CSV table of C-alpha atoms in Angstrom, one decimal:
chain,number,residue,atom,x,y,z
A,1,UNK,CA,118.0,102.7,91.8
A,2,UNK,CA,120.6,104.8,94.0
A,3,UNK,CA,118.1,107.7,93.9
A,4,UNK,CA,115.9,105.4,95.6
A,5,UNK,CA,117.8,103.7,97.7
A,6,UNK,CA,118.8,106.7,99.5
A,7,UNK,CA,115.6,108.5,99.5
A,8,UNK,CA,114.4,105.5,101.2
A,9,UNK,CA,117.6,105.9,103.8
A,10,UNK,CA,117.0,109.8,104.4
A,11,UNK,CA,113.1,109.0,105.2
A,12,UNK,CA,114.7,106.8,107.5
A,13,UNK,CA,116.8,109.1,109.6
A,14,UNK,CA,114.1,111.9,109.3
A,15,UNK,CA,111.6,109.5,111.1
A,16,UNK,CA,113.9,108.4,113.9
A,17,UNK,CA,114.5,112.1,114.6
A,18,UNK,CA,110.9,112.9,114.6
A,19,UNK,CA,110.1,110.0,116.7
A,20,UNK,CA,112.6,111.1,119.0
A,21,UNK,CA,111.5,114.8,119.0
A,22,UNK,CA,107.5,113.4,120.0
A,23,UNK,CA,108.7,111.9,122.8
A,24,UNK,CA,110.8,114.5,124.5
A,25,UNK,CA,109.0,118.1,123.2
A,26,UNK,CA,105.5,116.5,121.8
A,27,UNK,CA,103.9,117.8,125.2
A,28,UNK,CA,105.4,121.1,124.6
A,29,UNK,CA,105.3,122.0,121.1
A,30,UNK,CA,102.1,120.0,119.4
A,31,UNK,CA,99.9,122.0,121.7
A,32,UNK,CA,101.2,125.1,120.3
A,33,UNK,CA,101.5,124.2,116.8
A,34,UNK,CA,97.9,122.9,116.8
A,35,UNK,CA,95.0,124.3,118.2
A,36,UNK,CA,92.4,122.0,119.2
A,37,UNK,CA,90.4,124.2,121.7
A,38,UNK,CA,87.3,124.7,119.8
A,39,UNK,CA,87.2,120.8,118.8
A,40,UNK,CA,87.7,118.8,121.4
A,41,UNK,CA,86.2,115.8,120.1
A,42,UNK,CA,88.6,115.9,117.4
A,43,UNK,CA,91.3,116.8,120.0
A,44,UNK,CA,90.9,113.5,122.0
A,45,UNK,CA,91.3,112.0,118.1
A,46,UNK,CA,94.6,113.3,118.2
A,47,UNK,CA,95.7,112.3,121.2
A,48,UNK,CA,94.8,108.9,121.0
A,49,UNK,CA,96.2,108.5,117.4
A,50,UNK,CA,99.5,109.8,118.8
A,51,UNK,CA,99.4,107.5,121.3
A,52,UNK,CA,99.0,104.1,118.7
A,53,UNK,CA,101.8,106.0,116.7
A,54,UNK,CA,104.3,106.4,119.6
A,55,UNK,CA,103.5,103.2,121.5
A,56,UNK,CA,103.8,100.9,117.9
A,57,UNK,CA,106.7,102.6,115.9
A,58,UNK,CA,109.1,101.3,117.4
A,59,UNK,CA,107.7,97.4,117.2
A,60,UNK,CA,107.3,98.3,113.9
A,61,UNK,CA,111.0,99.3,112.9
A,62,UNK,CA,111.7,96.1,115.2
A,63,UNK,CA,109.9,93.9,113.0
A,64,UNK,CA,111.5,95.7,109.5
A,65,UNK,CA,115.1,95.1,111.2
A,66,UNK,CA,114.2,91.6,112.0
A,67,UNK,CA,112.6,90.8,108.5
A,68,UNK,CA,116.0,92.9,106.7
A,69,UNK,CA,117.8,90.7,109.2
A,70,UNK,CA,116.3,87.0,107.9
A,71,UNK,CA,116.1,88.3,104.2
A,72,UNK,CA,120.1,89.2,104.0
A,73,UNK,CA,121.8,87.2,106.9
A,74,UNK,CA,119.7,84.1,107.2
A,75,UNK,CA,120.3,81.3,104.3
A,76,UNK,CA,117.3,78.9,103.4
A,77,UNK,CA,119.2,76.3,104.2
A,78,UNK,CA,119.9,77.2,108.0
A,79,UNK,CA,116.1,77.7,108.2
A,80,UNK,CA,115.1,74.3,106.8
A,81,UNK,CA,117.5,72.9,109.0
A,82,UNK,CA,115.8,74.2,112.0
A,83,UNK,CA,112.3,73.4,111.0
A,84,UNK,CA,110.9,69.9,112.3
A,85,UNK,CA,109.7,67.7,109.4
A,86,UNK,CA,106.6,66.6,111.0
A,87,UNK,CA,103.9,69.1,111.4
A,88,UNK,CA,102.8,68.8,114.9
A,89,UNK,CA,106.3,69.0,116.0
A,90,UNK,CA,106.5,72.1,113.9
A,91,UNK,CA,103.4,73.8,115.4
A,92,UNK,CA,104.9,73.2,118.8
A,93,UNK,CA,108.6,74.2,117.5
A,94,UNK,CA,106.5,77.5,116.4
A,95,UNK,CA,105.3,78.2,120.0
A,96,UNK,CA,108.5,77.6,122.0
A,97,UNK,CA,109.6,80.2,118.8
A,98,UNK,CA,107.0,82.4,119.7
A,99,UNK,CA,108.3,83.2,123.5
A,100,UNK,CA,111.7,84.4,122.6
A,101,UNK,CA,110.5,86.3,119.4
A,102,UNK,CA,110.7,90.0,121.1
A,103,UNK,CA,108.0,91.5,118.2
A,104,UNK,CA,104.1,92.6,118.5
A,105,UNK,CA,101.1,91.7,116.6
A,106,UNK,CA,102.1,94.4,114.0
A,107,UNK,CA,105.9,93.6,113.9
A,108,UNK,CA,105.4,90.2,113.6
A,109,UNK,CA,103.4,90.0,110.0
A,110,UNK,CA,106.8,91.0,108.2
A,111,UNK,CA,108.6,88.4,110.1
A,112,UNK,CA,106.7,85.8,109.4
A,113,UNK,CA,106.2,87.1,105.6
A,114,UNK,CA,110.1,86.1,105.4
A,115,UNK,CA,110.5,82.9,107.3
A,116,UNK,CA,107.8,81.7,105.0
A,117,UNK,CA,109.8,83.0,101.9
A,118,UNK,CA,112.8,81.5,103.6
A,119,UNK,CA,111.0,78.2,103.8
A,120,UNK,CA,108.9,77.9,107.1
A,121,UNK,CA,106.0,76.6,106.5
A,122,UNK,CA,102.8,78.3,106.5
A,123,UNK,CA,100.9,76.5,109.2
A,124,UNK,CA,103.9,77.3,111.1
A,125,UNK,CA,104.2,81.1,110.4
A,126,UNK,CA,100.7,80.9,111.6
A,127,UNK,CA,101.2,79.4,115.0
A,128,UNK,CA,103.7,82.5,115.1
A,129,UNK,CA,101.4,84.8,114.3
A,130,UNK,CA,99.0,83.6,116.8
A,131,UNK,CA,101.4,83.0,119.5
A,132,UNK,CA,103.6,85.8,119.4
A,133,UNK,CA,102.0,88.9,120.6
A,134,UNK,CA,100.7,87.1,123.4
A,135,UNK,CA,103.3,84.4,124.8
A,136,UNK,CA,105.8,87.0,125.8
A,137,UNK,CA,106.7,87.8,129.4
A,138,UNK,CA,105.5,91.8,128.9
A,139,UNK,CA,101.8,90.2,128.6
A,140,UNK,CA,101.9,87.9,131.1
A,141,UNK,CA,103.0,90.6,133.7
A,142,UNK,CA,100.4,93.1,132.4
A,143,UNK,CA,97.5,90.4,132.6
A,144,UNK,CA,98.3,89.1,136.1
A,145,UNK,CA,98.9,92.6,137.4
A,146,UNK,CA,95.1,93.8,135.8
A,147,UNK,CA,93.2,90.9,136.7
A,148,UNK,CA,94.8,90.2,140.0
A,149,UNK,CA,91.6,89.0,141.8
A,150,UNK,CA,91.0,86.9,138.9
A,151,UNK,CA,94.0,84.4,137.8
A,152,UNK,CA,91.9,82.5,136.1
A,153,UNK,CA,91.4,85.1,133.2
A,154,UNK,CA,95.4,85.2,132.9
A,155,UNK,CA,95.6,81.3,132.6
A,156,UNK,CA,92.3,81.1,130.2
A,157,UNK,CA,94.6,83.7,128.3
A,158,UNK,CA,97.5,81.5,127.9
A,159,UNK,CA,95.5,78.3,127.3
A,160,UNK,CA,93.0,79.7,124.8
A,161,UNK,CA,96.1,81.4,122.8
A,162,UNK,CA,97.9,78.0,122.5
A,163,UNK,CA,95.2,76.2,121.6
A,164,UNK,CA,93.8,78.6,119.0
A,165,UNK,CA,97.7,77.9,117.7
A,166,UNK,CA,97.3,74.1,117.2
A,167,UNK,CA,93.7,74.7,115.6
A,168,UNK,CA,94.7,76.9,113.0
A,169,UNK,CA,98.0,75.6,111.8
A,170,UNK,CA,96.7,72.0,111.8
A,171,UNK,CA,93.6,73.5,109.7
A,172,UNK,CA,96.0,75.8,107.9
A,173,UNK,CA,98.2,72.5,106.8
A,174,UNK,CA,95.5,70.7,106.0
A,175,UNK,CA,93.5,73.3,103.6
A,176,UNK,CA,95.4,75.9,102.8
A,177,UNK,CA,98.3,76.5,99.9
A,178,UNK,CA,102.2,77.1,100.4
A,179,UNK,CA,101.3,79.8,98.0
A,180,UNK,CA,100.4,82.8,100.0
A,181,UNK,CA,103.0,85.4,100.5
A,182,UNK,CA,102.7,88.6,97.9
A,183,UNK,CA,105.1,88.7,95.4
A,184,UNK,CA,108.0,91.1,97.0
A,185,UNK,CA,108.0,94.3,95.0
A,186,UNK,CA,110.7,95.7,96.9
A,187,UNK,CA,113.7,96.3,94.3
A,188,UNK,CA,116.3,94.5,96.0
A,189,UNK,CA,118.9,93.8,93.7
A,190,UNK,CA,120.9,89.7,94.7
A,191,UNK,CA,124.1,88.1,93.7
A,192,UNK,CA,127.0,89.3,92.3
A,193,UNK,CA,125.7,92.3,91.0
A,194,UNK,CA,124.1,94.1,94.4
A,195,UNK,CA,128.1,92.9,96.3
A,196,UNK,CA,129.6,95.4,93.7
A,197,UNK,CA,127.1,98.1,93.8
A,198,UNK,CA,126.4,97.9,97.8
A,199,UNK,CA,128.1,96.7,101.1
A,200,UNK,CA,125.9,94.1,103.6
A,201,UNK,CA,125.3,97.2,105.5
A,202,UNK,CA,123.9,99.5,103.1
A,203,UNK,CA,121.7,96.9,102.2
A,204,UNK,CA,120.6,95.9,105.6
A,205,UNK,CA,119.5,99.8,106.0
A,206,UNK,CA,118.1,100.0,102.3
A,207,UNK,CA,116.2,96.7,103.3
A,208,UNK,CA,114.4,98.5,106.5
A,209,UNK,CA,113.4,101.3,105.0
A,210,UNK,CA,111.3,100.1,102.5
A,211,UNK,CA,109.7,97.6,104.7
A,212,UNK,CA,109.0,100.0,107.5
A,213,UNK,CA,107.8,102.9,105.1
A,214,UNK,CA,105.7,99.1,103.2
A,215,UNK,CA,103.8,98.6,106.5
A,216,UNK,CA,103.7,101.5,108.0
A,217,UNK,CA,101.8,103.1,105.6
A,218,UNK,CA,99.0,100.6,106.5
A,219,UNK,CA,99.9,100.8,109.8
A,220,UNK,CA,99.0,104.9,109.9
A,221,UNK,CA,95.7,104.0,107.9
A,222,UNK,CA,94.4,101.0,111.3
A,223,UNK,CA,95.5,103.5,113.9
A,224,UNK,CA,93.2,106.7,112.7
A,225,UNK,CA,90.4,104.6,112.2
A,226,UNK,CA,91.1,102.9,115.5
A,227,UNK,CA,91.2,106.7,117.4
A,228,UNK,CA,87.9,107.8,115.6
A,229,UNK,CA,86.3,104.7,116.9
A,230,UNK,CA,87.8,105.0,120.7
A,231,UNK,CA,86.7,108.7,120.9
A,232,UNK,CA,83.1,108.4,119.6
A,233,UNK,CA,82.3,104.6,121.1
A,234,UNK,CA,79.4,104.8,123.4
A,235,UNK,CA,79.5,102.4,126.2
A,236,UNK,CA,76.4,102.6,127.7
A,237,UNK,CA,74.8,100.5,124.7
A,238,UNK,CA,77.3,97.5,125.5
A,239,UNK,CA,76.5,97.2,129.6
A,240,UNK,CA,73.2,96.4,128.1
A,241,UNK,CA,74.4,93.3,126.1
A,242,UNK,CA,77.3,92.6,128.4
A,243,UNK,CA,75.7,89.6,130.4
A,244,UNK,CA,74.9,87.7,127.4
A,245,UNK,CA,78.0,85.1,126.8
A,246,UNK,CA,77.3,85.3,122.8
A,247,UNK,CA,76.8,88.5,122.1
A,248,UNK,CA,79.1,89.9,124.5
A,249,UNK,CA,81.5,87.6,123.2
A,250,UNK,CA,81.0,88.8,120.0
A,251,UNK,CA,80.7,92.1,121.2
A,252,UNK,CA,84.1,92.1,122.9
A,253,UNK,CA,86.2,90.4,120.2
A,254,UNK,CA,84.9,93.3,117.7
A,255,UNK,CA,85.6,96.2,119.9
A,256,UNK,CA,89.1,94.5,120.7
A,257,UNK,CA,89.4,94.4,116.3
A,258,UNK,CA,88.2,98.2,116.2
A,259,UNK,CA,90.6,99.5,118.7
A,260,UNK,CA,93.7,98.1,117.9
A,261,UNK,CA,95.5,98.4,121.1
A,262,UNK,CA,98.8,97.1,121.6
A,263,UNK,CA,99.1,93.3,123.4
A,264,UNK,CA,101.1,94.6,126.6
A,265,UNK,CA,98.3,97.1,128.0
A,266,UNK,CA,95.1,95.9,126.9
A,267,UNK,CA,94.4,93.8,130.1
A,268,UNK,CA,94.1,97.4,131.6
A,269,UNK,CA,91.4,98.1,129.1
A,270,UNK,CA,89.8,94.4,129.5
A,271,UNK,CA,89.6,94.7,133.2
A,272,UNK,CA,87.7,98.3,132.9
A,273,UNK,CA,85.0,95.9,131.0
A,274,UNK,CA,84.9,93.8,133.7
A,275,UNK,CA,82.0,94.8,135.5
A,276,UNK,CA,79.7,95.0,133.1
A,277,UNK,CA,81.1,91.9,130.7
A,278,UNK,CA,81.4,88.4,131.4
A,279,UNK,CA,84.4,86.1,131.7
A,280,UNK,CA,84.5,84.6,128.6
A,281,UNK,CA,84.1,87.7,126.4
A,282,UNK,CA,86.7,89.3,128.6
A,283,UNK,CA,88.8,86.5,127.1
A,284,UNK,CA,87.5,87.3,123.5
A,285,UNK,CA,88.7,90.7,124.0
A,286,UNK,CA,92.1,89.5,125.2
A,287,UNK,CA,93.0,86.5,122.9
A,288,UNK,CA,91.9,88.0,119.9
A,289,UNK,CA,92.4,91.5,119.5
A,290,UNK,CA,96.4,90.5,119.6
A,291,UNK,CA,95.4,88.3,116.8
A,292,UNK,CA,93.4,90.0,115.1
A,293,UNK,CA,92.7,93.7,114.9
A,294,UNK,CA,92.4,96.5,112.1
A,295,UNK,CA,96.0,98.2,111.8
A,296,UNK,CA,97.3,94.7,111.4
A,297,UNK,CA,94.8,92.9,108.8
A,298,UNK,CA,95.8,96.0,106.8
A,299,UNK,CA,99.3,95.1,107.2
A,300,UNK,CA,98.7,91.1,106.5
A,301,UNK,CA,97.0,92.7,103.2
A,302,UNK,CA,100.1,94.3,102.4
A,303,UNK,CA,102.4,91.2,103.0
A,304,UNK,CA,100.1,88.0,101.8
A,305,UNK,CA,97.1,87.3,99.3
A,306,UNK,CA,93.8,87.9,99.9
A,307,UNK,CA,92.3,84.8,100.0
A,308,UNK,CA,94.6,83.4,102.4
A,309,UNK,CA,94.5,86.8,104.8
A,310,UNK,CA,90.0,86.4,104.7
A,311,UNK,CA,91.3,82.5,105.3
A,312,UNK,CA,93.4,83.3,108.2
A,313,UNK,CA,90.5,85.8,109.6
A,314,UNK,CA,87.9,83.9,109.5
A,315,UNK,CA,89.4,80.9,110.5
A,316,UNK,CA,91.0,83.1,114.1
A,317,UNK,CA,87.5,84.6,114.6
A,318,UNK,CA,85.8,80.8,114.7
A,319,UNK,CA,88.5,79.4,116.9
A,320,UNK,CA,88.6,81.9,119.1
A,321,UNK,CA,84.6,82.7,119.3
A,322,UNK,CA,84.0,78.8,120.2
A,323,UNK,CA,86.8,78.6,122.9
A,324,UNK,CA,85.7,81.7,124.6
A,325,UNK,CA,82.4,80.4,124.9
A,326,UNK,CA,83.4,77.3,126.3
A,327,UNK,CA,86.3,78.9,128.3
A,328,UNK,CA,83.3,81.2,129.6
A,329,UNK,CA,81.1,78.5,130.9
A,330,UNK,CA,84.1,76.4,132.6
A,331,UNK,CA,85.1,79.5,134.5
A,332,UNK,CA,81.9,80.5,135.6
A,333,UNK,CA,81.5,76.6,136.9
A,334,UNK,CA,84.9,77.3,138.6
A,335,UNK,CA,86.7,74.6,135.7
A,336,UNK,CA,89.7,77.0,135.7
């Protein structure tokens, strides 16, 4: 148990100082170390990879100190307390949760894996991870500074997110189980026993490091696939099914799954589209890809049970699908 605990620990500090050594000698050294000059397909693979990895670790180790946070700090009590007894009330409770909540679509999915433990309930933790990657000040600015001849993709956006929120968590509360969240495998030792063996701190920091090394694994596993699928995508065969609202639609909210880019600068990669894509699938791209993409449906593996992760998918994909299309014709009618 101590072997592990401070394994875990070390991993810990040897991370932070790697992460730390990327971002200040990554453009001098990783060129040196590796030489990609014969490949450089497999180069820009690299590149792009390191970019998921730097721009997301952090979220991630945001989301493990939050989630360490709840699990040791945060009583089920206090959180039943907070939580409104009628559902509707909850799902908008959950919203106004979700603009203060400083995490991404990856740092989230631990959160909400224990508030739910804690006693939230699921149709709530849904709304949150709906909401949160997208109702955040970051992605508001990013949108309205990419699409700054076009307003109305910023406020379809907005609308399309919170709606999408109320869907789900009522449909959520109406079908789905309380009985979702994997059992924690983490060997976390409670009570009397761990305040003799371990301070609150110690087990705050033994608590992170097993959740961030947990999801990040998963998290390495959606960013590699994401960067061989960015690097070897060929655009030319979507401008030719980019003026059809369904399949472009379609089209968009797949690419936005496949390439896993972080909520607070894809409405850089959304407006590049915009040319050849219409309105509404730029929204697809948009609203779902923070929803939904592959790095994190790996990571909702890790934390929930299947059937209610292919639930949660396929129930996001509908939603989302059917308001862009409407959102679509409404904008291109001039309705937003």
């Amino acid at each position: 148990m101590l072997l592990k605990r401070y394994t875990g620990n070390l991993l810990l500090v040897i991370l932070l100082f790697l992460m730390l050594a990327f971002f200040f000698l990554g453009d001098v050294f990783i060129p040196k170390a590796v030489d990609f000059s014969g490949y450089p397909m497999l180069h820009s693979v690299f590149v792009v990879f390191l970019g998921l990895f730097l721009e997301s670790i952090p979220f991630l180790f945001l989301g493990a100190i939050a989630s360490s946070f709840i699990q040791l700090f945060i009583s089920e009590e206090i959180i039943q307390r907070m939580i409104p007894k009628r559902p509707l009330t909850a799902i908008f409770a959950a919203i106004g949760a979700a603009l203060i909540i400083p995490v991404c679509e990856c740092a989230i999915i631990p959160v909400v894996r224990k508030l739910i433990q804690k006693g939230v309930p699921v149709h709530a933790g849904v709304v949150l991870l709906v909401t949160a990657p997208i109702l955040n000040v970051i992605v508001f600015g990013s949108t309205y500074y990419a699409f700054q001849n076009n307003p109305a993709i910023l406020y379809g956006r907005i609308i399309l997110c919170v709606l999408t929120a109320i869907i789900a968590g009522l449909f959520i509360h109406i079908f789905s189980t309380k009985d979702v969240v994997k059992e924690d495998k983490m060997e976390l030792v409670h009570g009397d026993e761990h305040d003799i063996q371990s301070s609150k701190w110690t087990s705050f920091m033994e608590h992170t490091s097993q959740e961030f090394f947990m999801v990040g694994r998963y998290f390495i596993i959606g960013a590699l696939f994401a960067s061989v699928f960015q690097v070897f995508m060929d655009r030319s065969v979507m401008a030719d099914i980019g003026q059809a609202p369904i399949k472009g639609t379609a089209l968009m909210m797949g690419i936005a799954f496949v390439l896993s880019l972080c909520s607070s600068a894809d409405a850089f990669v959304a407006a590049s589209f915009s040319h050849s894509f219409l309105p509404g699938s730029l929204l697809g791209f948009l609203v779902f890809g923070p929803m939904l993409d592959l790095k994190n449906v790996l990571i909702m593996m890790s934390c929930f049970k299947r059937s209610f992760v292919v639930t949660y998918v396929l129930l996001v994909f509908a939603v989302v699908f059917s308001l862009c299309l409407i959102a679509g014709g409404l904008i291109s009618k001039g309705g937003f």
